[in-house]
Short mmCIF file of C-alpha atoms in Angstrom, two decimals:
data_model
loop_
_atom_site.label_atom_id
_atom_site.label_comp_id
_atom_site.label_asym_id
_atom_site.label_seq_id
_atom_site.Cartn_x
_atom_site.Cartn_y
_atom_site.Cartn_z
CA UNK Q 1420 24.61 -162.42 -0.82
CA UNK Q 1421 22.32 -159.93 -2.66
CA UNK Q 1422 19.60 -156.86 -1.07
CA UNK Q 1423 17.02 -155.21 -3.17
CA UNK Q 1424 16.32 -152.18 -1.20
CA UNK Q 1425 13.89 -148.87 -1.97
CA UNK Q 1426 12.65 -145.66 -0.58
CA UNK Q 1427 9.04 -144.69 -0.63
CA UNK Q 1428 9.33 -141.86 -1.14
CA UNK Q 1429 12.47 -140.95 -1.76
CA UNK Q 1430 11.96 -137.37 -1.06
CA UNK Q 1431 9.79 -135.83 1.83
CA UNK Q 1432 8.91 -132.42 3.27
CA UNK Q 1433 8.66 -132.04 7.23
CA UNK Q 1434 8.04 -129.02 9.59
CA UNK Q 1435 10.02 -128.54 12.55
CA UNK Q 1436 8.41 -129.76 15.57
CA UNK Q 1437 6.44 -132.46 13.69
CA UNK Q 1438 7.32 -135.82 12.37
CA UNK Q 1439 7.02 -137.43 9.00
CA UNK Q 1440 7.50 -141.31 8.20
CA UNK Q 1441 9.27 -143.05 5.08
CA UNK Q 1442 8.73 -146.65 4.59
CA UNK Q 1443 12.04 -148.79 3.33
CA UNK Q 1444 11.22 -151.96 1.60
CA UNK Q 1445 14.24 -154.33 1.01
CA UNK Q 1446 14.17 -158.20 -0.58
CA UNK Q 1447 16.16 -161.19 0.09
CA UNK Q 1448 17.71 -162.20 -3.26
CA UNK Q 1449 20.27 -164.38 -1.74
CA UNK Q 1450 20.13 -168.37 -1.11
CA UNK Q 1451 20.21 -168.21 2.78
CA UNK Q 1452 17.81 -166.55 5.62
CA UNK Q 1453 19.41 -163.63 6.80
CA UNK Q 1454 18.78 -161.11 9.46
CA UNK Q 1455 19.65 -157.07 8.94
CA UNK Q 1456 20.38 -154.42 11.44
CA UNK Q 1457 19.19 -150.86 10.25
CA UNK Q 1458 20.86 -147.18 11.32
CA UNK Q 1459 20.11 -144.15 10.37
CA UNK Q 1460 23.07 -142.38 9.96
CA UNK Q 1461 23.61 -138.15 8.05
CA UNK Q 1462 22.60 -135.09 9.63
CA UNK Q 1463 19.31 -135.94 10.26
CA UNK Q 1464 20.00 -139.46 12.33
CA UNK Q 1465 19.92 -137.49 15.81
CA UNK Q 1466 16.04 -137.11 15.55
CA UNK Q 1467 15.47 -140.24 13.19
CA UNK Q 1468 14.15 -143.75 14.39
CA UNK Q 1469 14.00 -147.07 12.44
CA UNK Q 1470 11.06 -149.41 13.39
CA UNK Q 1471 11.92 -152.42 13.82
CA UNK Q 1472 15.41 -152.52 14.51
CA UNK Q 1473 16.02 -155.24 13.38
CA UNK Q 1474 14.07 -157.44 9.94
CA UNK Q 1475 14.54 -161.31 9.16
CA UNK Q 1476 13.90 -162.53 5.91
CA UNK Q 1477 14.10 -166.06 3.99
CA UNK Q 1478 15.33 -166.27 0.71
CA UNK Q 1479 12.88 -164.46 -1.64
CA UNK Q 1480 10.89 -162.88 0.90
CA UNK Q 1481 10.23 -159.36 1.13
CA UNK Q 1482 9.60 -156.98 4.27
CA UNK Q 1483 9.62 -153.10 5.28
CA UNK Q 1484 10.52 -150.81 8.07
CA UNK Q 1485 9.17 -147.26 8.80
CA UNK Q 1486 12.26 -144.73 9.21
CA UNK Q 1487 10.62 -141.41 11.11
CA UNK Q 1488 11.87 -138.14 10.95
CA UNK Q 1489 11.31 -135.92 14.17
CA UNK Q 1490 13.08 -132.59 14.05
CA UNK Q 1491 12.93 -130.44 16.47
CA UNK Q 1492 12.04 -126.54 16.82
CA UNK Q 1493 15.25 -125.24 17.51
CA UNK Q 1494 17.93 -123.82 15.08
CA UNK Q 1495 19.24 -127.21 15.09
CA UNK Q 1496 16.68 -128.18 12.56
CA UNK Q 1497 18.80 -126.49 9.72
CA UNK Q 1498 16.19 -125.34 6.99
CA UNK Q 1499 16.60 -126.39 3.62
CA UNK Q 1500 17.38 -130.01 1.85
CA UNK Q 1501 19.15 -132.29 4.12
CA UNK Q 1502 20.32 -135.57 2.88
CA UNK Q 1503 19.87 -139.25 4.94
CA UNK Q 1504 20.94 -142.41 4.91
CA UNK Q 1505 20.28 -145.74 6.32
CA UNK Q 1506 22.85 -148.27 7.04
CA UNK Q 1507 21.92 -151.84 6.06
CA UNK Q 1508 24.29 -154.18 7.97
CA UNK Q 1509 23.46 -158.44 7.37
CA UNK Q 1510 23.67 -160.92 9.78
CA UNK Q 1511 25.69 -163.36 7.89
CA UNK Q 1512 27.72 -161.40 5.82
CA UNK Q 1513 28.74 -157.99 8.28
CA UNK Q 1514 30.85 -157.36 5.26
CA UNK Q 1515 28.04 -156.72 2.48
CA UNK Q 1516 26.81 -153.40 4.23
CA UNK Q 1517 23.76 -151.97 1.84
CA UNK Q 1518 23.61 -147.89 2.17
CA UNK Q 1519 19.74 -146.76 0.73
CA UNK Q 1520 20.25 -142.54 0.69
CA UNK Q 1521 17.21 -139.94 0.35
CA UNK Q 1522 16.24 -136.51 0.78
CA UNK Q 1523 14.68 -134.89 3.67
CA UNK Q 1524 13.19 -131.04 3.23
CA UNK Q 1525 12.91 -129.11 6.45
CA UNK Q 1526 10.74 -126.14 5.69
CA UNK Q 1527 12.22 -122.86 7.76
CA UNK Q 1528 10.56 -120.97 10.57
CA UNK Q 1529 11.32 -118.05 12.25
CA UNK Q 1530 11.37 -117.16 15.83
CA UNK Q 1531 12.68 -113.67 17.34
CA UNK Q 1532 12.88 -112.78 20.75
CA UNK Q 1533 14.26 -109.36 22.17
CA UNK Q 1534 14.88 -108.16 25.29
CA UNK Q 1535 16.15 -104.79 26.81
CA UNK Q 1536 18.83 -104.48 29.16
CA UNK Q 1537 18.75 -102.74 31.23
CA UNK Q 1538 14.76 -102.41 30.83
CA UNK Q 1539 14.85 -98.82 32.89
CA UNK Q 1540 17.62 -96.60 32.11
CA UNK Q 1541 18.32 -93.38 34.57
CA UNK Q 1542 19.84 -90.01 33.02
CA UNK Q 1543 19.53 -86.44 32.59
CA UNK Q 1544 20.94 -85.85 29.09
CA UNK Q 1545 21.20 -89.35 27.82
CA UNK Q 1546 19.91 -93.55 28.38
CA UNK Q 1547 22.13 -95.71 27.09
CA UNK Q 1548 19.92 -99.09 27.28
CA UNK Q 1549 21.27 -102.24 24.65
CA UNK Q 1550 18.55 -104.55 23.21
CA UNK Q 1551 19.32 -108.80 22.49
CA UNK Q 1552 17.96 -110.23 19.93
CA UNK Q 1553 17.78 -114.15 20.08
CA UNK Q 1554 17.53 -116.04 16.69
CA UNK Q 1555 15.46 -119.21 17.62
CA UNK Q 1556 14.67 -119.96 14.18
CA UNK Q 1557 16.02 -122.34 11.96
CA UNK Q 1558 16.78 -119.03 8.86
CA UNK Q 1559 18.63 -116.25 8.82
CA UNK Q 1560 16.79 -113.17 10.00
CA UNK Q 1561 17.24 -109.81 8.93
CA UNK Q 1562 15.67 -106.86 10.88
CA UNK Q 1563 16.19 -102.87 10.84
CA UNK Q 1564 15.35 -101.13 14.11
CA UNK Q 1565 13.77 -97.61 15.36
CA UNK Q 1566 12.61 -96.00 18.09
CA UNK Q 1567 9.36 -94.41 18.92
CA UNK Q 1568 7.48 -92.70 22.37
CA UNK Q 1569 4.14 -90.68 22.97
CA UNK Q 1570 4.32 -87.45 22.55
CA UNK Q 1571 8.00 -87.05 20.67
CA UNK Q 1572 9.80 -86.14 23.23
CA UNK Q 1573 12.58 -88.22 22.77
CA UNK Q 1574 15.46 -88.69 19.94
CA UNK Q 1575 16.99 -92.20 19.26
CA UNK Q 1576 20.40 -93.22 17.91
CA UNK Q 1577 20.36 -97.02 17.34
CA UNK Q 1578 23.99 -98.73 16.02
CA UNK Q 1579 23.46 -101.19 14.21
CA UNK Q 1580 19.87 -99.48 12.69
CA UNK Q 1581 19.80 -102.92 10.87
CA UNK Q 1582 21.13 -106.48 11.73
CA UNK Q 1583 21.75 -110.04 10.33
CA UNK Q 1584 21.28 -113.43 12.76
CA UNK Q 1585 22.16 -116.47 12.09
CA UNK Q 1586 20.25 -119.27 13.53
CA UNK Q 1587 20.75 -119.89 17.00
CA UNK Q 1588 23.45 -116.77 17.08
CA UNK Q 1589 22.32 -113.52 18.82
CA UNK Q 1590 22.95 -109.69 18.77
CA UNK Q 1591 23.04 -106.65 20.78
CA UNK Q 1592 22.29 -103.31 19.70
CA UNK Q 1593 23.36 -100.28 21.47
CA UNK Q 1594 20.97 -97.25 22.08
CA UNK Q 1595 21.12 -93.81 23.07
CA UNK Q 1596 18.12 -92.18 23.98
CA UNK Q 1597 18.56 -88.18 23.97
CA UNK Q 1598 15.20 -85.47 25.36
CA UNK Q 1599 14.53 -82.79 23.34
CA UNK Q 1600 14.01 -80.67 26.72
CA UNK Q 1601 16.00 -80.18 29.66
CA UNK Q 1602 14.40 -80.39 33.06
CA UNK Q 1603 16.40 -77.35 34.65
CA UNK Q 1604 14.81 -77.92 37.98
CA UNK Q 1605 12.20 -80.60 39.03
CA UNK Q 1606 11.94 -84.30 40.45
CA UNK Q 1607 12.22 -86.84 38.03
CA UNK Q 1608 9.84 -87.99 34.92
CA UNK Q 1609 9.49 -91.03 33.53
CA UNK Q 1610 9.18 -91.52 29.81
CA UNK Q 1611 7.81 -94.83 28.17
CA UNK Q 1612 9.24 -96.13 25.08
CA UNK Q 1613 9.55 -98.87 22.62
CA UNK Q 1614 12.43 -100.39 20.31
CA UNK Q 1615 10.78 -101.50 16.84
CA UNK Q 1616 12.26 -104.95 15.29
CA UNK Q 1617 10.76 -104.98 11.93
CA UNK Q 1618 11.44 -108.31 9.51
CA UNK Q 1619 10.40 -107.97 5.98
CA UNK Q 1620 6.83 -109.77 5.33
CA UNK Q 1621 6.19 -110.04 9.18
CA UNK Q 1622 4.39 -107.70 11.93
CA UNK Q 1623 6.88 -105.52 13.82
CA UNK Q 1624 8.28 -106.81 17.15
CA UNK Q 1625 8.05 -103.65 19.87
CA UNK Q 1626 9.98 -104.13 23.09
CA UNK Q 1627 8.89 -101.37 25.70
CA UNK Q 1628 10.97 -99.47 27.95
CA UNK Q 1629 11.43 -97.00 30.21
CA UNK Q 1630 13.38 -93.97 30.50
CA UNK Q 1631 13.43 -92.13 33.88
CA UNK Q 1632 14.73 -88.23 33.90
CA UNK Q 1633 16.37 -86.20 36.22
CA UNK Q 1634 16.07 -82.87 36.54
CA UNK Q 1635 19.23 -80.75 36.18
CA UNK Q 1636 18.67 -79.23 39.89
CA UNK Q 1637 16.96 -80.22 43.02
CA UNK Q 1638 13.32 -78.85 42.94
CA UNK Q 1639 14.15 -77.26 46.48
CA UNK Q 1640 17.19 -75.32 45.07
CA UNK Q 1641 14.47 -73.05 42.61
CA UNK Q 1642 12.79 -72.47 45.72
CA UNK Q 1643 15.63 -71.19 47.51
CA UNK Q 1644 16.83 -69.22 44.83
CA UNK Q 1645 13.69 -67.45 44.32
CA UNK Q 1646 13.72 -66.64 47.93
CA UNK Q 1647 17.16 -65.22 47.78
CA UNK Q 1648 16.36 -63.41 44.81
CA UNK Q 1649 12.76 -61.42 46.50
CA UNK Q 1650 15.06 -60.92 49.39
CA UNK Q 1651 17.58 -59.24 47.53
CA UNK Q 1652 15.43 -57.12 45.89
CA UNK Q 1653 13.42 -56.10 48.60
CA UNK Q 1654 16.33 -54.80 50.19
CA UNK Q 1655 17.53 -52.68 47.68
CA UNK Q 1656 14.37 -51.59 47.50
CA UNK Q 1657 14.14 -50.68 51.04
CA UNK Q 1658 18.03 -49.46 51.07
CA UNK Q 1659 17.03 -46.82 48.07
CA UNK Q 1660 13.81 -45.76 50.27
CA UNK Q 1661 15.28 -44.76 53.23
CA UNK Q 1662 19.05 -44.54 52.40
CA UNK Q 1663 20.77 -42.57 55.83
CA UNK Q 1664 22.67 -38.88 55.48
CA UNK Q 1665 26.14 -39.82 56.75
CA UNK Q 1666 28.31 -36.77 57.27
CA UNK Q 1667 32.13 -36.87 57.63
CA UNK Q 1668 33.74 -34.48 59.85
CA UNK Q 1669 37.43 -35.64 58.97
CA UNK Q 1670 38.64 -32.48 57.88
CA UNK Q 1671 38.00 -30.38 60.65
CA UNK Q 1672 39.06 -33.30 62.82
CA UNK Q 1673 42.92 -32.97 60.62
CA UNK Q 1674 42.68 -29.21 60.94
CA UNK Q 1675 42.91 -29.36 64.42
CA UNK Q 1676 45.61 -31.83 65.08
CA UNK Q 1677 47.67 -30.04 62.71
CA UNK Q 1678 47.29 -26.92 64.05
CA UNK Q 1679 48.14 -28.58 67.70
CA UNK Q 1680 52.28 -30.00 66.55
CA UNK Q 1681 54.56 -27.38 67.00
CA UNK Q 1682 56.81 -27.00 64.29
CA UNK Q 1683 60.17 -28.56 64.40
CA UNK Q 1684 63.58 -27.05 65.44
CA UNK Q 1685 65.85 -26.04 62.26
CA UNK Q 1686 69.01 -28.01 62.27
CA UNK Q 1687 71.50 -28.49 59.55
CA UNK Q 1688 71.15 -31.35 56.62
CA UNK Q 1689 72.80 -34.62 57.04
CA UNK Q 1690 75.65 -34.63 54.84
CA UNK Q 1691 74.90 -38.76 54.02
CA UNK Q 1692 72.84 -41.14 54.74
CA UNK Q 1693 73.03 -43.41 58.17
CA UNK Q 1694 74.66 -47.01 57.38
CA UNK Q 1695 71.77 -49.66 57.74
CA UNK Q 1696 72.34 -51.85 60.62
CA UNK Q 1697 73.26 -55.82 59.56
CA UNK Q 1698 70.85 -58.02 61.19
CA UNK Q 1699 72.10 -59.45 64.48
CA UNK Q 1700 72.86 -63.57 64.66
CA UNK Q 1701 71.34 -65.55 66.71
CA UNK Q 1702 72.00 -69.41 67.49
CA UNK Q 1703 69.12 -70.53 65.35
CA UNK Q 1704 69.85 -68.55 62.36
CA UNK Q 1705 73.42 -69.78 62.93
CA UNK Q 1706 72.57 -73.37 62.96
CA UNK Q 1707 69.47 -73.39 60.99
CA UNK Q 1708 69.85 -75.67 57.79
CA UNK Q 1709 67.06 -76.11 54.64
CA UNK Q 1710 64.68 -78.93 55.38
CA UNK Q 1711 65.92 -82.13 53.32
CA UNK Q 1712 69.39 -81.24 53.69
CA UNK Q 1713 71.62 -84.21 55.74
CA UNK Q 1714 71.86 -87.80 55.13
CA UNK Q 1715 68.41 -89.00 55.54
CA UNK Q 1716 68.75 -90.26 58.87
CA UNK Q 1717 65.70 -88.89 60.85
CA UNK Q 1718 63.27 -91.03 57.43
CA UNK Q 1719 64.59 -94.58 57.86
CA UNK Q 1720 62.55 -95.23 60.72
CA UNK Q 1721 59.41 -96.16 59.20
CA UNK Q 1722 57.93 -98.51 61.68
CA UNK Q 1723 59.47 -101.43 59.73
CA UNK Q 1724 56.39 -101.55 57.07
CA UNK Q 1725 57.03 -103.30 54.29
CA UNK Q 1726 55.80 -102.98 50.49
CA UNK Q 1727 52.88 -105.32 49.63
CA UNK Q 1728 53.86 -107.40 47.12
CA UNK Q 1729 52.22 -106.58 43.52
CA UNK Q 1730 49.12 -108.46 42.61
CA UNK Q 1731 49.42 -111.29 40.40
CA UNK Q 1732 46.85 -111.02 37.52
CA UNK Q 1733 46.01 -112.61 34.52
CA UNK Q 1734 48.02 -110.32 32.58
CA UNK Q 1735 51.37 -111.21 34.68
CA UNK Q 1736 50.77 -114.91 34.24
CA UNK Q 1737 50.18 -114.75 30.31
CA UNK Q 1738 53.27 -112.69 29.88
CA UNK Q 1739 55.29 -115.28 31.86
CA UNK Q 1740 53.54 -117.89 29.86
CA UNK Q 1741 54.46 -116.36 26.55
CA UNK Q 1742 58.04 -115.70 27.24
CA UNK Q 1743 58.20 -119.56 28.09
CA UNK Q 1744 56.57 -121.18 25.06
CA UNK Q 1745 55.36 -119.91 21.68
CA UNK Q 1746 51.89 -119.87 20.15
CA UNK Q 1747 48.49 -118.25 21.30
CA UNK Q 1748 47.83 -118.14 25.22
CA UNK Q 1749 45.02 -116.85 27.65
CA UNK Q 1750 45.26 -117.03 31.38
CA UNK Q 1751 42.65 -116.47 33.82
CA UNK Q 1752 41.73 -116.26 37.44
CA UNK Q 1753 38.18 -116.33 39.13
CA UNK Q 1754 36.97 -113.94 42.02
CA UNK Q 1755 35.30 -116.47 44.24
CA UNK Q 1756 32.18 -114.71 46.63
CA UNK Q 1757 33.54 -115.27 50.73
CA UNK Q 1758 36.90 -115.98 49.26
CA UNK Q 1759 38.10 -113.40 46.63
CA UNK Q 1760 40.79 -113.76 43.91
CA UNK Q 1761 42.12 -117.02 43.14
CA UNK Q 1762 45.58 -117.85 41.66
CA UNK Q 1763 45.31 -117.03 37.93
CA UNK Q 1764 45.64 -120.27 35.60
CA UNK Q 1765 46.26 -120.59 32.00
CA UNK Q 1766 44.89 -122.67 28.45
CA UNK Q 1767 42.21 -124.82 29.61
CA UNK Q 1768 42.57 -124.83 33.53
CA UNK Q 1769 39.87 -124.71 35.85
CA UNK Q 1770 39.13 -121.61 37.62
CA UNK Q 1771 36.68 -121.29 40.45
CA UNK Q 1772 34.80 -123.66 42.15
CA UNK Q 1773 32.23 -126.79 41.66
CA UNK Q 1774 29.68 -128.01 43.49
CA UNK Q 1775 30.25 -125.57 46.89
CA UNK Q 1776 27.64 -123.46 46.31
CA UNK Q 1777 30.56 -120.31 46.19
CA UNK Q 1778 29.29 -118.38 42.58
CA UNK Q 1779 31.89 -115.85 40.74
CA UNK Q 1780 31.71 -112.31 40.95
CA UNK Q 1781 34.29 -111.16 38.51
CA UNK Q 1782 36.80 -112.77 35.99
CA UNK Q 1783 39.97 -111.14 35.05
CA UNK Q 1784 41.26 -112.53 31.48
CA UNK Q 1785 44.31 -111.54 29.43
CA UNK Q 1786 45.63 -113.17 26.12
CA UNK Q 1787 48.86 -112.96 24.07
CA UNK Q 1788 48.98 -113.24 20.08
CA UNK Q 1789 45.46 -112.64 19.14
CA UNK Q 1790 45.58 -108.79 19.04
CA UNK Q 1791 43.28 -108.68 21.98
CA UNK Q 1792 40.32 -109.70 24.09
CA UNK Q 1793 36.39 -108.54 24.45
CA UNK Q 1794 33.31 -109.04 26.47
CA UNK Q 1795 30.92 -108.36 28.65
CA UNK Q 1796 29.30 -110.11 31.64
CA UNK Q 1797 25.71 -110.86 32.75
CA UNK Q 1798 24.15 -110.35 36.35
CA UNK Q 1799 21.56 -112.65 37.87
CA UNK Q 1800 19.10 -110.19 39.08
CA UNK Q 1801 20.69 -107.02 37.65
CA UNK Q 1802 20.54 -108.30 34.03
CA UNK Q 1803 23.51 -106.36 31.94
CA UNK Q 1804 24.78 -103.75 34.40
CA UNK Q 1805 25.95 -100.09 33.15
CA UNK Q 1806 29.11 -100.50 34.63
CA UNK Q 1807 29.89 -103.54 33.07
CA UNK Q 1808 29.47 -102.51 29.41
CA UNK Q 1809 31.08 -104.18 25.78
CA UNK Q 1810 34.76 -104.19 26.94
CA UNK Q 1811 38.11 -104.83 25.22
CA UNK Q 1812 41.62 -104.88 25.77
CA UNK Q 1813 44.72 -105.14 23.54
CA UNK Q 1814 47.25 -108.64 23.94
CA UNK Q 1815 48.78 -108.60 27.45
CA UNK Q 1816 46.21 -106.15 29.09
CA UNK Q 1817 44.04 -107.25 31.74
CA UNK Q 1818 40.18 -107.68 31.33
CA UNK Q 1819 38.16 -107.44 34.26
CA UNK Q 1820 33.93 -108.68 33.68
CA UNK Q 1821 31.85 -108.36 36.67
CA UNK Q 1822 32.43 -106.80 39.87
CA UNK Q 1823 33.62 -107.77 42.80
CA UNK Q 1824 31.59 -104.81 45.28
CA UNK Q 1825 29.44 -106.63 47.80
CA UNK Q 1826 25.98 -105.00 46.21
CA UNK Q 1827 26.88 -106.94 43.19
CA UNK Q 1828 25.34 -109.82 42.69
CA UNK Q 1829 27.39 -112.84 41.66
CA UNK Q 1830 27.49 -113.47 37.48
CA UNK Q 1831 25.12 -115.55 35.68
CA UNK Q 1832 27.00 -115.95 32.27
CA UNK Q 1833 29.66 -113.73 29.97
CA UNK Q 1834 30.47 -113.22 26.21
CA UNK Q 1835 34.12 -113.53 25.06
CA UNK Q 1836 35.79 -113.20 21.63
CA UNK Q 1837 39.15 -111.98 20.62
CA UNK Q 1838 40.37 -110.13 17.47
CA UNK Q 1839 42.48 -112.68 16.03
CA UNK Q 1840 41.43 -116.48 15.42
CA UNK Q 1841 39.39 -118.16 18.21
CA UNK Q 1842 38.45 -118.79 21.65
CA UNK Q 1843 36.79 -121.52 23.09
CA UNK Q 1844 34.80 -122.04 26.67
CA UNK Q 1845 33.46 -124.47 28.98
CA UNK Q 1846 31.43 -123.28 32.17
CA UNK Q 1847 29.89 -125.22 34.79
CA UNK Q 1848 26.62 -123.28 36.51
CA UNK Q 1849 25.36 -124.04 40.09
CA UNK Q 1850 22.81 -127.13 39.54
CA UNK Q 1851 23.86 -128.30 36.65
CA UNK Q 1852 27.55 -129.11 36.24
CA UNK Q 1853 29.97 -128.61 33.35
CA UNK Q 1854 28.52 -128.01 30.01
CA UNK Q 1855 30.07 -128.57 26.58
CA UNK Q 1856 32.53 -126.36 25.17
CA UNK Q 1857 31.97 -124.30 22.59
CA UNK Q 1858 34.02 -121.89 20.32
CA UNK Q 1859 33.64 -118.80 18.06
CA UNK Q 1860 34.19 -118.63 14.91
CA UNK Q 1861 37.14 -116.26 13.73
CA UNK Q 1862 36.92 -112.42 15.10
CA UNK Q 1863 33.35 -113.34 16.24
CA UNK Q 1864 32.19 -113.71 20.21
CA UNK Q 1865 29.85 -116.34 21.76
CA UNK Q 1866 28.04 -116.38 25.03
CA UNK Q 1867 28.86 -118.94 27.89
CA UNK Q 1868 27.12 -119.74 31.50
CA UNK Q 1869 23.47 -120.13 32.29
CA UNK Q 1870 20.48 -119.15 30.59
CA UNK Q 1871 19.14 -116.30 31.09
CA UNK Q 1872 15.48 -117.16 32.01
CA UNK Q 1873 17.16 -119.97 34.28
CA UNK Q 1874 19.34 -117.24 36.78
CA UNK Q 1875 21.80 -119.72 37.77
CA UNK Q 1876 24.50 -118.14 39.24
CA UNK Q 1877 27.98 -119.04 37.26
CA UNK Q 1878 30.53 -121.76 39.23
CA UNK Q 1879 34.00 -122.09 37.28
CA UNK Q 1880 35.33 -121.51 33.93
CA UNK Q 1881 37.62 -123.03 31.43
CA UNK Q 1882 39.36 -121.04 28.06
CA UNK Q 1883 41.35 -122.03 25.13
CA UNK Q 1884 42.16 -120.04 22.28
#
């Protein structure tokens, strides 16, 4: 059995988001009639279709099919050359499997988006706001930041001033936003402001914030003081005015008393000193011991309490974990809302709940032989809270993301990384089930849970590293 087979073309350009079609045209050299499957297979084949599936030829006859190539927008589409195939499989002879291989071009786009978190910071020195930047491109972006505000009256210290994304990756830059004046006294002020994301060759991306600042003192407390202060004054004032004669008629007062003893009678001088009398005993002094002297006997009664048991955290079950078996290990428990910690459970167990409608508050992760563990967690209607800043902890230390304080809301998604090799992560959000599980690369993070335009709340968890 023979196939003549060819491309036309062999190479083509498509844009992400659009579709482009190459036409295969194949002969039946052989003696029989034969029918062929076609597949696209190569990085492409998830977006690639072959019409018709399937082509019948006699001997000597000729026929085509129309491969189309649909990438998407999404980082997916990796930019750049991107070779194809199509697999060629005959009826009668599975065996003789024909492989025709081209080139497909996917020209890059870029797409940035940024967002600040929190998007009003509160301070009277200082703002400590973080911005995200989401690459939803299919290229690497690189960007330098800055800040800027009417008027000046604001100082910026951005780390990192400049970053590097790789498609479909994101970063967070921290912030600190410093006023060149103090309000000593006063109600608060709020100052707009904007981050700058500027890309070489393209217009500069400005993400506006506020910062709100608090005077040093209550307004009221100036007003007092000032108050205090004319007060003060006007009665030294008055004091110096009409300051009162006071006259002191002590010494004729002594005079007269003195003159009014009679003198004493002469007698002669002791010849030594009277012995000082020892203090007489009494029963107490006589049985009167220090306080804590004894036995003990009057504590033990304590009303039979006894000790709570320590709490059993992640970083009590990884150690125990350890001891027991070699290798890398992270353990894990959920804080369930209405039901509160849960046992803590190690390499790849579930923790927290599916499908009950019961979201998690807090996780508390520890790891062993990885030199330590990092993240941060994400709020539902709070967005990235203060108090739950970029955290890390060394191997064996406990982690705690979220919070578990009834004003919290429950968690919407986390990042996670640790400093040695890698850590992977399934989650499963309310709606939607258990997603795929992903994993960093080596001393890198990655995000896990919902989306963050979606605000579904996070259900249960599972970690390998």
């Amino acid at each position: 059995m023979s196939l003549w087979t060819s491309l036309e073309p062999l190479s083509t350009t498509v844009d992400p988001g659009s579709s482009t079609t190459v036409r295969l045209r194949l002969r039946n050299t052989g003696d029989v009639v034969d029918e062929y499957r076609f597949e696209a297979i190569g990085g492409p084949a998830p977006w690639t279709t072959v019409e018709p599936q399937t082509l019948r030829l006699y001997p000597g006859t000729t026929g085509s099919v129309d491969v189309t190539f649909a990438p998407p927008r999404t980082p997916d589409a990796t930019a750049g050359p991107n070779p194809y195939a199509v697999r060629i499989t005959p009826t009668e002879h599975p065996e003789a499997v024909t492989v025709p291989e081209g080139n497909l071009t996917i020209t890059p786009f870029t797409e940035v988006r940024a967002e600040l978190v929190p998007p009003v910071v509160k301070g009277r020195f200082r703002g400590r706001p973080r911005l995200a930047v989401d690459n939803l491109g299919n290229t690497k972006v690189t960007a330098s930041l800055s800040g800027s505000d009417s008027g000046d009256r604001l100082s910026y210290d951005i780390q990192p001033s400049n970053v590097q994304i790789e498609p479909g990756r994101a970063a967070f830059v921290k912030a600190t936003l410093k006023p060149r004046q103090i309000i000593w006294f006063g109600s608060k002020e709020e100052q707009p402001y904007a981050l700058a994301l500027r890309r070489s060759g393209a217009t500069s991306m400005d993400v506006d914030g506020t910062y709100v600042q608090r005077g040093f003192l209550p307004g009221w407390l100036a007003t007092v003081l000032a108050l205090l202060l004319t007060l003060t004054i006007a009665f030294v004032v008055i004091w110096l005015a009409y300051k009162p004669a006071v006259k002191s008629m002590a010494t004729e007062k002594s005079s007269q008393t003195v003159s009014a003893i009679p003198p004493p009678e002469e007698s002669a001088a002791p010849t030594s000193a009277p012995p000082t009398p020892e203090p007489e005993k009494t029963p107490e002094t006589e049985t009167e011991s220090p306080a804590g002297d004894g036995d003990g006997g009057g504590g033990g009664g304590g009303g039979g309490e006894t000790e709570k048991p320590p709490e059993r955290t992640a970083a009590v079950a990884v150690h125990e974990i350890a001891a027991r078996s070699e290798g890398r290990h992270i353990c894990y428990r959920a804080y369930v809302a209405d039901r509160g910690w849960q046992e803590p459970v190690c390499d790849g167990a579930e923790a927290g709940t599916v499908g009950k409608g019961l979201p998690i508050k807090a996780l508390n992760i520890a790891v062993s032989r990885t030199k330590g563990v990092r993240g941060a967690s994400a709020y539902v209607v709070e967005g990235w809270r203060k108090g739950d800043k970029w955290q890390q902890q060394s191997t064996g230390k406990d982690m705690y993301l979220g919070s578990t304080k009834e004003s919290y809301s429950a968690m919407q998604g986390f990042t996670i990384g640790v400093l040695e090799g890698t850590v992977c992560q399934t989650t499963s959000v309310g709606g939607k089930g258990w997603g795929g599980r992903f994993c960093t690369k080596p001393e890198d993070w990655i995000y896990g849970g919902s989306d963050m335009k979606l605000k579904l709340q996070l259900e249960a968890v599972k970690f390998t590293v």
